[in-house]
Every structure is written in C-alpha cells, then in structure tokens.
Amino acid sequence: MTGWTSPKSGVIDIKLANDMVFNKDGMQESYQGPTDELRFMGLIMFESIGKDSPELETITFSTENNKYSGTYTRALTGADPEDREAWAQEKYVQWLNSMNDTYESFCKAEITSLKIYRQCIPSDPHAYIDKVESPAPGELVVTLEDGPWMDGTYDLPASGFVSSNMMIRINEKNDGLQPLEKLTVTARGGEDTSVEEYDESING
C-alpha cells in the first residue's frame, strides 16, 4: 500500500504500487483478473473492520496510475428494518451485488439484473428467483419459478443449493449488521423447500 484516503464518509480508497504483481500465487481462475483480486482485498478488509465500522460502505483498492481498480461494497440501501418490503428488497440487492462480485468476470458483464445472470448461466436455479418476501424481522422467504434448471446440474435439490448460498452471500454484505437470521427457499410449487438458520460462526 502506498496511500490511504477517505474522500467522503463511509468510503476508503487505498493505493497500491504500480508494479504490484497480480495472481502471484496462481490461484485465480482463467477468467479472473486484477479487478477480482482487488475486490477480494476489499472483502478481506471488510471482514476485519466492517462490524466495528457500521458507517463503512465501500473500499476501493487501485494502483497509483489507476490502471487497475476493484471495489467491494456493503450494498446498504438505507432500508428501514421495520419496512418488511423495503428490507426484503435490500437483502435481494445485497445478494445480487455479491453475485456480481463473483460472476462479473466469468459472464463478461456486470450482473445488475437476474436477466443478465440467466443469460450467462441458464441452468442455475439462482437465475429463476420469482419472489423475495420478509414475513417477519430478520426473516426472508424466496420463491423459485420453474425453469431449465429443473433436473439439471444444479438441482441438488435446488432449494438447499440456493438457500445456503444466499444466506452466506447476504450476510457477507451485511457484515454483521442487521443479519439475515432465517431464510426459506421454496421451489417446485413448495415440494422442494429448504430452511437456513443464521450461524454467526459460519455466516458472521
């Protein structure tokens, strides 16, 4: 690191030397690049200081010449926790933002909607989320619509595959603030249902 600034409240910008060697350990996938590595560095920092800094929204790592840059965000929308519809939408935004962190490079497109993700991986049940609702504080109910995912590679069953993934991703973006405590995912008209409970040792 060569510099550390905060241009406005909730934002940290960190500069790195231009001669930084990316993928030094050779662990990245073939489709991943410097942006993914820098974004992951932001995640690591959130994991260390996010819970004690509720005002923190984004961390950006970039080289001094700005040739490479990656931003990790908490993805808060300012939703009132008492507003069930707004809170459910915020959890959806956090999940989609986390999916973009992972799949933007793979899909060669910014994942800003379910449609974009579906075009990239049409066999993934995550791409067929139909409804996201919050029946009570800390709880989320997600309904999957039928689609090409049925009986496919990711239908394991689908509800369990989606619920475990969403629980981790949403709470990763929360970073301990207003955690998702219970997540129910239903598919196939309710015949395939999975419930995930928040475990701080895993999801926190």
PDB file of C-alpha atoms in Angstrom:
ATOM      1  CA  MET A   1       0.000   0.000   0.000  1.00  0.00           C
ATOM      2  CA  THR A   2       1.286   3.471  -0.872  1.00  0.00           C
ATOM      3  CA  GLY A   3      -1.675   5.634   0.158  1.00  0.00           C
ATOM      4  CA  TRP A   4      -4.879   5.612   2.175  1.00  0.00           C
ATOM      5  CA  THR A   5      -7.590   8.283   1.905  1.00  0.00           C
ATOM      6  CA  SER A   6     -11.266   8.787   2.645  1.00  0.00           C
ATOM      7  CA  PRO A   7     -12.804  11.150   0.065  1.00  0.00           C
ATOM      8  CA  LYS A   8     -16.141  11.086   1.901  1.00  0.00           C
ATOM      9  CA  SER A   9     -17.820   9.436   4.868  1.00  0.00           C
ATOM     10  CA  GLY A  10     -18.125   5.680   4.515  1.00  0.00           C
ATOM     11  CA  VAL A  11     -15.593   5.408   1.685  1.00  0.00           C
ATOM     12  CA  ILE A  12     -11.960   4.270   1.816  1.00  0.00           C
ATOM     13  CA  ASP A  13      -9.607   4.474  -1.162  1.00  0.00           C
ATOM     14  CA  ILE A  14      -6.328   2.588  -0.929  1.00  0.00           C
ATOM     15  CA  LYS A  15      -3.496   2.956  -3.434  1.00  0.00           C
ATOM     16  CA  LEU A  16      -1.050   0.233  -4.360  1.00  0.00           C
ATOM     17  CA  ALA A  17       2.280   0.404  -6.130  1.00  0.00           C
ATOM     18  CA  ASN A  18       2.085   0.278  -9.911  1.00  0.00           C
ATOM     19  CA  ASP A  19       4.492  -2.656 -10.001  1.00  0.00           C
ATOM     20  CA  MET A  20       2.233  -4.873  -7.885  1.00  0.00           C
ATOM     21  CA  VAL A  21       2.316  -8.459  -9.187  1.00  0.00           C
ATOM     22  CA  PHE A  22      -1.198  -9.858  -9.615  1.00  0.00           C
ATOM     23  CA  ASN A  23      -2.106 -13.524  -9.173  1.00  0.00           C
ATOM     24  CA  LYS A  24       1.261 -14.148  -7.591  1.00  0.00           C
ATOM     25  CA  ASP A  25       0.066 -17.400  -6.038  1.00  0.00           C
ATOM     26  CA  GLY A  26      -1.509 -18.586  -9.294  1.00  0.00           C
ATOM     27  CA  MET A  27      -4.831 -19.334  -7.584  1.00  0.00           C
ATOM     28  CA  GLN A  28      -7.123 -17.319  -9.842  1.00  0.00           C
ATOM     29  CA  GLU A  29      -9.369 -18.928 -12.432  1.00  0.00           C
ATOM     30  CA  SER A  30      -8.552 -18.281 -16.093  1.00  0.00           C
ATOM     31  CA  TYR A  31     -11.389 -15.761 -16.427  1.00  0.00           C
ATOM     32  CA  GLN A  32     -10.388 -13.748 -13.343  1.00  0.00           C
ATOM     33  CA  GLY A  33      -8.141 -10.704 -13.403  1.00  0.00           C
ATOM     34  CA  PRO A  34      -6.764  -7.835 -11.306  1.00  0.00           C
ATOM     35  CA  THR A  35     -10.223  -6.374 -10.625  1.00  0.00           C
ATOM     36  CA  ASP A  36     -11.317  -9.614  -8.956  1.00  0.00           C
ATOM     37  CA  GLU A  37      -8.185  -9.735  -6.835  1.00  0.00           C
ATOM     38  CA  LEU A  38      -8.548  -6.105  -5.734  1.00  0.00           C
ATOM     39  CA  ARG A  39     -12.224  -6.564  -4.943  1.00  0.00           C
ATOM     40  CA  PHE A  40     -11.345  -9.597  -2.834  1.00  0.00           C
ATOM     41  CA  MET A  41      -8.837  -7.468  -0.925  1.00  0.00           C
ATOM     42  CA  GLY A  42     -11.731  -5.144  -0.111  1.00  0.00           C
ATOM     43  CA  LEU A  43     -13.743  -8.084   1.200  1.00  0.00           C
ATOM     44  CA  ILE A  44     -10.862  -9.144   3.448  1.00  0.00           C
ATOM     45  CA  MET A  45     -10.709  -5.639   4.888  1.00  0.00           C
ATOM     46  CA  PHE A  46     -14.477  -5.605   5.485  1.00  0.00           C
ATOM     47  CA  GLU A  47     -14.159  -8.865   7.361  1.00  0.00           C
ATOM     48  CA  SER A  48     -11.624  -7.300   9.705  1.00  0.00           C
ATOM     49  CA  ILE A  49     -13.164  -3.869  10.342  1.00  0.00           C
ATOM     50  CA  GLY A  50     -16.714  -3.931   8.965  1.00  0.00           C
ATOM     51  CA  LYS A  51     -18.540  -4.925  12.138  1.00  0.00           C
ATOM     52  CA  ASP A  52     -16.845  -2.207  14.177  1.00  0.00           C
ATOM     53  CA  SER A  53     -17.393   0.413  11.474  1.00  0.00           C
ATOM     54  CA  PRO A  54     -21.126   0.461  10.624  1.00  0.00           C
ATOM     55  CA  GLU A  55     -20.628   3.680   8.657  1.00  0.00           C
ATOM     56  CA  LEU A  56     -18.267   1.943   6.223  1.00  0.00           C
ATOM     57  CA  GLU A  57     -19.882   1.445   2.801  1.00  0.00           C
ATOM     58  CA  THR A  58     -17.168   0.835   0.213  1.00  0.00           C
ATOM     59  CA  ILE A  59     -13.476   0.030  -0.035  1.00  0.00           C
ATOM     60  CA  THR A  60     -11.588   0.546  -3.279  1.00  0.00           C
ATOM     61  CA  PHE A  61      -8.096  -0.766  -3.985  1.00  0.00           C
ATOM     62  CA  SER A  62      -6.350   0.628  -7.062  1.00  0.00           C
ATOM     63  CA  THR A  63      -2.879   1.060  -8.441  1.00  0.00           C
ATOM     64  CA  GLU A  64      -1.444   4.577  -8.259  1.00  0.00           C
ATOM     65  CA  ASN A  65      -1.881   5.060 -12.001  1.00  0.00           C
ATOM     66  CA  ASN A  66      -5.498   3.774 -11.768  1.00  0.00           C
ATOM     67  CA  LYS A  67      -4.797   1.142 -14.397  1.00  0.00           C
ATOM     68  CA  TYR A  68      -6.321  -1.491 -12.124  1.00  0.00           C
ATOM     69  CA  SER A  69      -9.122  -0.967  -9.627  1.00  0.00           C
ATOM     70  CA  GLY A  70     -11.558  -3.075  -7.633  1.00  0.00           C
ATOM     71  CA  THR A  71     -14.324  -2.027  -5.254  1.00  0.00           C
ATOM     72  CA  TYR A  72     -16.103  -4.015  -2.573  1.00  0.00           C
ATOM     73  CA  THR A  73     -19.320  -2.591  -1.146  1.00  0.00           C
ATOM     74  CA  ARG A  74     -21.588  -3.423   1.767  1.00  0.00           C
ATOM     75  CA  ALA A  75     -24.576  -2.706  -0.529  1.00  0.00           C
ATOM     76  CA  LEU A  76     -26.765  -0.971   2.040  1.00  0.00           C
ATOM     77  CA  THR A  77     -29.804   0.776   0.551  1.00  0.00           C
ATOM     78  CA  GLY A  78     -30.961   2.656   3.635  1.00  0.00           C
ATOM     79  CA  ALA A  79     -33.994   0.399   4.017  1.00  0.00           C
ATOM     80  CA  ASP A  80     -35.965   0.746   7.253  1.00  0.00           C
ATOM     81  CA  PRO A  81     -35.666  -2.625   9.066  1.00  0.00           C
ATOM     82  CA  GLU A  82     -39.302  -2.244  10.117  1.00  0.00           C
ATOM     83  CA  ASP A  83     -40.435  -1.919   6.493  1.00  0.00           C
ATOM     84  CA  ARG A  84     -40.703  -5.548   5.505  1.00  0.00           C
ATOM     85  CA  GLU A  85     -40.933  -4.917   1.745  1.00  0.00           C
ATOM     86  CA  ALA A  86     -38.007  -2.484   1.700  1.00  0.00           C
ATOM     87  CA  TRP A  87     -35.882  -4.758   3.907  1.00  0.00           C
ATOM     88  CA  ALA A  88     -36.554  -7.761   1.656  1.00  0.00           C
ATOM     89  CA  GLN A  89     -35.550  -5.705  -1.369  1.00  0.00           C
ATOM     90  CA  GLU A  90     -32.325  -4.653   0.348  1.00  0.00           C
ATOM     91  CA  LYS A  91     -31.444  -8.303   1.009  1.00  0.00           C
ATOM     92  CA  TYR A  92     -32.061  -9.034  -2.673  1.00  0.00           C
ATOM     93  CA  VAL A  93     -29.812  -6.126  -3.693  1.00  0.00           C
ATOM     94  CA  GLN A  94     -27.082  -7.404  -1.376  1.00  0.00           C
ATOM     95  CA  TRP A  95     -27.341 -10.901  -2.833  1.00  0.00           C
ATOM     96  CA  LEU A  96     -27.248  -9.666  -6.433  1.00  0.00           C
ATOM     97  CA  ASN A  97     -24.293  -7.402  -5.641  1.00  0.00           C
ATOM     98  CA  SER A  98     -22.418 -10.357  -4.175  1.00  0.00           C
ATOM     99  CA  MET A  99     -23.215 -12.475  -7.232  1.00  0.00           C
ATOM    100  CA  ASN A 100     -21.733  -9.726  -9.379  1.00  0.00           C
ATOM    101  CA  ASP A 101     -18.542  -9.804  -7.310  1.00  0.00           C
ATOM    102  CA  THR A 102     -18.172 -13.463  -8.236  1.00  0.00           C
ATOM    103  CA  TYR A 103     -19.562 -13.713 -11.741  1.00  0.00           C
ATOM    104  CA  GLU A 104     -18.872 -10.377 -13.457  1.00  0.00           C
ATOM    105  CA  SER A 105     -15.606 -11.618 -14.937  1.00  0.00           C
ATOM    106  CA  PHE A 106     -16.965 -15.064 -15.738  1.00  0.00           C
ATOM    107  CA  CYS A 107     -20.047 -13.654 -17.503  1.00  0.00           C
ATOM    108  CA  LYS A 108     -18.116 -10.739 -19.039  1.00  0.00           C
ATOM    109  CA  ALA A 109     -20.951  -8.443 -17.943  1.00  0.00           C
ATOM    110  CA  GLU A 110     -21.965  -6.526 -14.828  1.00  0.00           C
ATOM    111  CA  ILE A 111     -24.665  -8.542 -13.065  1.00  0.00           C
ATOM    112  CA  THR A 112     -27.240  -5.800 -12.421  1.00  0.00           C
ATOM    113  CA  SER A 113     -30.321  -7.948 -13.000  1.00  0.00           C
ATOM    114  CA  LEU A 114     -31.471 -11.540 -12.859  1.00  0.00           C
ATOM    115  CA  LYS A 115     -31.954 -11.475 -16.635  1.00  0.00           C
ATOM    116  CA  ILE A 116     -28.241 -10.880 -17.210  1.00  0.00           C
ATOM    117  CA  TYR A 117     -27.266 -13.717 -14.896  1.00  0.00           C
ATOM    118  CA  ARG A 118     -29.825 -16.021 -16.522  1.00  0.00           C
ATOM    119  CA  GLN A 119     -28.350 -15.336 -19.958  1.00  0.00           C
ATOM    120  CA  CYS A 120     -24.947 -16.305 -18.579  1.00  0.00           C
ATOM    121  CA  ILE A 121     -25.914 -19.469 -16.655  1.00  0.00           C
ATOM    122  CA  PRO A 122     -29.439 -20.523 -17.720  1.00  0.00           C
ATOM    123  CA  SER A 123     -29.233 -23.848 -15.864  1.00  0.00           C
ATOM    124  CA  ASP A 124     -28.656 -22.249 -12.431  1.00  0.00           C
ATOM    125  CA  PRO A 125     -31.793 -22.084 -10.197  1.00  0.00           C
ATOM    126  CA  HIS A 126     -30.482 -18.812  -8.702  1.00  0.00           C
ATOM    127  CA  ALA A 127     -31.431 -17.231 -12.030  1.00  0.00           C
ATOM    128  CA  TYR A 128     -35.110 -18.055 -11.510  1.00  0.00           C
ATOM    129  CA  ILE A 129     -35.910 -16.207  -8.296  1.00  0.00           C
ATOM    130  CA  ASP A 130     -39.555 -15.184  -8.612  1.00  0.00           C
ATOM    131  CA  LYS A 131     -40.355 -13.551  -5.246  1.00  0.00           C
ATOM    132  CA  VAL A 132     -38.389 -12.286  -2.245  1.00  0.00           C
ATOM    133  CA  GLU A 133     -40.509 -11.536   0.815  1.00  0.00           C
ATOM    134  CA  SER A 134     -39.977 -10.842   4.513  1.00  0.00           C
ATOM    135  CA  PRO A 135     -42.767 -12.178   6.751  1.00  0.00           C
ATOM    136  CA  ALA A 136     -41.049 -11.077   9.994  1.00  0.00           C
ATOM    137  CA  PRO A 137     -37.961  -9.140  11.155  1.00  0.00           C
ATOM    138  CA  GLY A 138     -34.780 -10.987  10.210  1.00  0.00           C
ATOM    139  CA  GLU A 139     -36.621 -13.498   8.018  1.00  0.00           C
ATOM    140  CA  LEU A 140     -36.693 -13.914   4.245  1.00  0.00           C
ATOM    141  CA  VAL A 141     -38.778 -16.200   2.039  1.00  0.00           C
ATOM    142  CA  VAL A 142     -37.583 -16.760  -1.532  1.00  0.00           C
ATOM    143  CA  THR A 143     -39.649 -18.497  -4.216  1.00  0.00           C
ATOM    144  CA  LEU A 144     -38.105 -20.034  -7.326  1.00  0.00           C
ATOM    145  CA  GLU A 145     -40.053 -20.358 -10.543  1.00  0.00           C
ATOM    146  CA  ASP A 146     -39.850 -23.436 -12.717  1.00  0.00           C
ATOM    147  CA  GLY A 147     -37.289 -23.319 -15.495  1.00  0.00           C
ATOM    148  CA  PRO A 148     -34.425 -25.029 -17.352  1.00  0.00           C
ATOM    149  CA  TRP A 149     -32.682 -25.661 -14.022  1.00  0.00           C
ATOM    150  CA  MET A 150     -35.147 -28.448 -13.185  1.00  0.00           C
ATOM    151  CA  ASP A 151     -33.430 -31.857 -13.063  1.00  0.00           C
ATOM    152  CA  GLY A 152     -30.211 -30.181 -14.211  1.00  0.00           C
ATOM    153  CA  THR A 153     -26.669 -29.987 -12.881  1.00  0.00           C
ATOM    154  CA  TYR A 154     -27.540 -27.539 -10.069  1.00  0.00           C
ATOM    155  CA  ASP A 155     -30.815 -29.124  -8.954  1.00  0.00           C
ATOM    156  CA  LEU A 156     -29.358 -30.769  -5.846  1.00  0.00           C
ATOM    157  CA  PRO A 157     -32.248 -30.140  -4.736  1.00  0.00           C
ATOM    158  CA  ALA A 158     -32.479 -26.545  -5.843  1.00  0.00           C
ATOM    159  CA  SER A 159     -33.864 -25.093  -2.596  1.00  0.00           C
ATOM    160  CA  GLY A 160     -30.911 -26.230  -0.498  1.00  0.00           C
ATOM    161  CA  PHE A 161     -28.396 -25.140  -3.116  1.00  0.00           C
ATOM    162  CA  VAL A 162     -29.910 -21.643  -3.282  1.00  0.00           C
ATOM    163  CA  SER A 163     -30.633 -21.173   0.444  1.00  0.00           C
ATOM    164  CA  SER A 164     -27.122 -21.994   1.654  1.00  0.00           C
ATOM    165  CA  ASN A 165     -25.577 -19.749  -0.997  1.00  0.00           C
ATOM    166  CA  MET A 166     -27.920 -16.809  -0.398  1.00  0.00           C
ATOM    167  CA  MET A 167     -27.540 -16.955   3.391  1.00  0.00           C
ATOM    168  CA  ILE A 168     -23.760 -16.666   3.165  1.00  0.00           C
ATOM    169  CA  ARG A 169     -23.746 -14.009   0.444  1.00  0.00           C
ATOM    170  CA  ILE A 170     -26.334 -11.730   2.048  1.00  0.00           C
ATOM    171  CA  ASN A 171     -24.719 -11.831   5.471  1.00  0.00           C
ATOM    172  CA  GLU A 172     -21.340 -11.291   3.846  1.00  0.00           C
ATOM    173  CA  LYS A 173     -22.684  -7.980   2.530  1.00  0.00           C
ATOM    174  CA  ASN A 174     -24.327  -7.162   5.867  1.00  0.00           C
ATOM    175  CA  ASP A 175     -21.081  -7.947   7.633  1.00  0.00           C
ATOM    176  CA  GLY A 176     -22.916  -8.499  10.908  1.00  0.00           C
ATOM    177  CA  LEU A 177     -25.286  -5.529  10.628  1.00  0.00           C
ATOM    178  CA  GLN A 178     -28.975  -6.483  10.659  1.00  0.00           C
ATOM    179  CA  PRO A 179     -28.163 -10.089   9.716  1.00  0.00           C
ATOM    180  CA  LEU A 180     -30.484 -12.357   7.836  1.00  0.00           C
ATOM    181  CA  GLU A 181     -31.451 -14.773  10.608  1.00  0.00           C
ATOM    182  CA  LYS A 182     -33.742 -17.194   8.792  1.00  0.00           C
ATOM    183  CA  LEU A 183     -34.035 -17.947   5.077  1.00  0.00           C
ATOM    184  CA  THR A 184     -36.647 -20.184   3.494  1.00  0.00           C
ATOM    185  CA  VAL A 185     -36.378 -21.114  -0.178  1.00  0.00           C
ATOM    186  CA  THR A 186     -39.187 -22.951  -1.963  1.00  0.00           C
ATOM    187  CA  ALA A 187     -39.243 -24.485  -5.438  1.00  0.00           C
ATOM    188  CA  ARG A 188     -41.478 -26.782  -7.485  1.00  0.00           C
ATOM    189  CA  GLY A 189     -44.629 -25.249  -6.016  1.00  0.00           C
ATOM    190  CA  GLY A 190     -43.475 -25.912  -2.447  1.00  0.00           C
ATOM    191  CA  GLU A 191     -42.493 -29.553  -2.944  1.00  0.00           C
ATOM    192  CA  ASP A 192     -38.824 -28.599  -2.653  1.00  0.00           C
ATOM    193  CA  THR A 193     -38.219 -26.444   0.451  1.00  0.00           C
ATOM    194  CA  SER A 194     -35.133 -25.610   2.491  1.00  0.00           C
ATOM    195  CA  VAL A 195     -34.661 -23.515   5.640  1.00  0.00           C
ATOM    196  CA  GLU A 196     -31.347 -21.954   6.683  1.00  0.00           C
ATOM    197  CA  GLU A 197     -30.741 -20.501  10.157  1.00  0.00           C
ATOM    198  CA  TYR A 198     -28.108 -17.851  10.838  1.00  0.00           C
ATOM    199  CA  ASP A 199     -24.956 -19.234  12.442  1.00  0.00           C
ATOM    200  CA  GLU A 200     -22.515 -16.475  13.372  1.00  0.00           C
ATOM    201  CA  SER A 201     -19.579 -18.879  13.325  1.00  0.00           C
ATOM    202  CA  ILE A 202     -20.318 -19.622   9.651  1.00  0.00           C
ATOM    203  CA  ASN A 203     -22.224 -16.615   8.329  1.00  0.00           C
ATOM    204  CA  GLY A 204     -20.878 -13.854  10.561  1.00  0.00           C
TER     205      GLY A 204
END
